[in-house]
Structure formats: C-alpha cells, structure tokens
Amino acid sequence: MSRIFSGIQPSGELHIGNYLGAVKNYAELQRSYESFFCIVDYHAITIPYEPEDLRARTREMMVSLLAAGLDPSTSTIFVQSMVPQHTELAWIFNSVTPLGELERQTQYKDKASRMESVPAGILNYPILQAADILLYRADLVPVGEDQVQHLELSREIARRWNARFGAEFFPEPQAKLTPARRIMGLDGNAKMSKSMGNTVGLLEPPDSVWEKLRPAVTDPARVRRTDPGTPEVCNIYHLHRAFSPPDVVANVETQCRTAGWGCIECKKVLFEHMNKELAPIRARSVEIRARPEIVDQVIGDGAATARRVASETMREVKERMGLV
Ligand code: SF4
C-alpha cells in the first residue's frame, strides 16, 4: 500500500476552507493509503507566538481533525515535536542542501521581505518539511498547487542524499494534487484565512454560521433583487458546490442567472445543506471534548507509531552515513 504524509499547521479549530481544501480529502485518502497526518508545531515556532496559545491550538487542531473524520484506527495522527527524529533528519539534510536553493524559494522570499530580522528557521523551513516527508519514506503528499515548489525541493534533497549515501533509499515523493476547491473569504477576499477574520469555523454553532453567511459578499452585479447574476463569480455558489447535492447546485445556477432567487434565499438553502454536513462533525467534537483522555490517547499512540517508523529510517540513514 502506498504511503502518504501530510503536515497540518496547529492553527486551532479548522475553518471550512481548510476542511474543504484539505482535511475532507484526507478522510477519503486514509481509506486507500497508509496515512501519516502530522500537526507540525515545530514549523509554527519560526514566527512569534505564545507558548500556552500554541499548546492550546495544537490540541484544538487534534479535536478538529478527529471530529472531521480522521481515524486513528487506520491513520497515524501525531504531533511533530513528539518525534525528535524530524529535527535529527533535518540537520542531516542541511548538510546536503545548497543555500542558493533555499534562497530561491518563493515562500522564503515573500516572508523574508516582510521581516526586519529573518530567523534561520524561515530559510530552513523546507528542509524540515523534506525531513517530515522522507522520515516516513512517503510516496505521496497531498498538496495544493501553491506547495508544489516545496515538494520539488524535497524531491531534490532525496535525490542528493540518495546519490551520496544510498541509491533509492528515499523514494522521491510525488504530489497528490487535491481537487481544486478554492473557497474565498466571506468578505470576498481571495483567501479564507483566520488572520483576515473572514472564515467560518468548522465547529461554529449554527446561529453564528448564519450571522456570517447572511452579510457575505456575493456577485457584485446583483445590486437589485431583479438583477441576474453569474454564479461562477460568487463564493456562495462555490460553497454550494462543496456542500449541496448536484440537483440543488444546478437549481442555484438557474435561479441566479434568472434572478429567480434573491441572494438571501440562496444563502438559506446553502445554510441548510452546510448544516447537514457540519452538524455530525460538531456533535463528534462535543463528544471528544467531553472525554479529553481520548485526545491524550490518540496523541500518545500516534507519537509511538510515528517514532517506531522514524527510528527505523534513522537507523538506516545513520548506518549509511557512517554515524555511530
Ligand atoms: S443568487 Fe446565489 S449564487 Fe447568485 S449571486 Fe446570489 S448568492 Fe451568489
């Protein structure tokens, strides 16, 4: 069975953009692949943060992942900093990665241009990312288009290390492109993001979801109720495509183009279908929160399994590199 690895930022509760763009897909993939899902808290410390906040966000992310359908009986779900081999392998990869390749990374240039003093961790981030993936010798990494460059660097690092120390030891991980499900922010911004305050939380109560949906930006051409719209330019239509059944989506298209529905009617229908999918997820999160020992158990078991696989890889790596 092929193996997949995915790293997930400890950003606290998931929002529906993360859910639709990544985690819902992981819940499907885990049926067909041996899966490692890692909450990457070491990646989160390269920018300023509060320790207590990070701890809470990591745990909250675990609750969200379990509620959203990641299954610890078939997948290994764990926290990166509990598996020390990630940083160990990252150091080793530091020794085979040219500085120039790191400096060329678009994400590094973007981040560094906004910082007065750039921590080395920002530059070396893709090396730790390569170590995350290659530690489990994963064949596939579910990624969005924007992460393909980082994955290419992971492949390059695998090639370099293999060429020097052990042909074919690390597989070159391939991108498993997730179906494009680009959900914009409710304010019409290109991206749904917590820092922009334009998200709907996956576990948010229905009243609060409706409070956010009601004023959400739609097709700007629909100024009056009688103005026809173009569904493709409207985020609410894309949310329908994610949450509503195909016959409802087809009806939304017709109603929008003919001004049959007003946008509020359209949002009410969306709200109903969102609720159908999100209500069981919210219910599961309540059950999980009521029994914190479940989260402790998943965190402990996940780390133990990950460490077992990781130490096997490191034993072989050290052997080939002449490390005692
Ligand atoms: S009718 Fe629906 S799809 Fe059309 S603009 Fe309004 S909210 Fe968007």
PDB file of C-alpha atoms in Angstrom, residues 15-17 183-201 204 212-213 216-217 235 239:
ATOM      1  CA  HIS A  15     -12.268  26.568   9.284  1.00  0.00           C
ATOM      2  CA  ILE A  16     -14.378  25.376   6.378  1.00  0.00           C
ATOM      3  CA  GLY A  17     -11.703  26.468   3.881  1.00  0.00           C
ATOM      4  CA  ILE A 183     -13.004  28.795  -1.096  1.00  0.00           C
ATOM      5  CA  MET A 184     -12.685  32.566  -0.830  1.00  0.00           C
ATOM      6  CA  GLY A 185     -13.172  34.544   2.366  1.00  0.00           C
ATOM      7  CA  LEU A 186     -16.728  35.626   3.190  1.00  0.00           C
ATOM      8  CA  ASP A 187     -15.621  39.229   2.661  1.00  0.00           C
ATOM      9  CA  GLY A 188     -14.789  38.428  -0.967  1.00  0.00           C
ATOM     10  CA  ASN A 189     -11.038  38.284  -0.311  1.00  0.00           C
ATOM     11  CA  ALA A 190      -9.124  35.764  -2.390  1.00  0.00           C
ATOM     12  CA  LYS A 191      -8.346  33.551   0.599  1.00  0.00           C
ATOM     13  CA  MET A 192     -10.267  32.320   3.619  1.00  0.00           C
ATOM     14  CA  SER A 193      -7.858  32.915   6.469  1.00  0.00           C
ATOM     15  CA  LYS A 194      -8.135  33.304  10.236  1.00  0.00           C
ATOM     16  CA  SER A 195      -5.767  36.266  10.200  1.00  0.00           C
ATOM     17  CA  MET A 196      -8.155  38.090   7.818  1.00  0.00           C
ATOM     18  CA  GLY A 197     -11.176  37.345  10.034  1.00  0.00           C
ATOM     19  CA  ASN A 198     -13.235  36.104   7.064  1.00  0.00           C
ATOM     20  CA  THR A 199     -13.699  32.453   7.996  1.00  0.00           C
ATOM     21  CA  VAL A 200     -16.459  30.145   9.171  1.00  0.00           C
ATOM     22  CA  GLY A 201     -15.203  27.763  11.862  1.00  0.00           C
ATOM     23  CA  GLU A 204     -19.038  27.019  14.957  1.00  0.00           C
ATOM     24  CA  LYS A 212     -21.589  35.304   8.996  1.00  0.00           C
ATOM     25  CA  LEU A 213     -23.272  33.923   5.867  1.00  0.00           C
ATOM     26  CA  ALA A 216     -21.279  37.534   2.969  1.00  0.00           C
ATOM     27  CA  VAL A 217     -20.174  39.075  -0.338  1.00  0.00           C
ATOM     28  CA  ASN A 235     -18.299  32.429  -3.375  1.00  0.00           C
ATOM     29  CA  LEU A 239     -19.831  26.774  -1.256  1.00  0.00           C
TER      30      LEU A 239
END
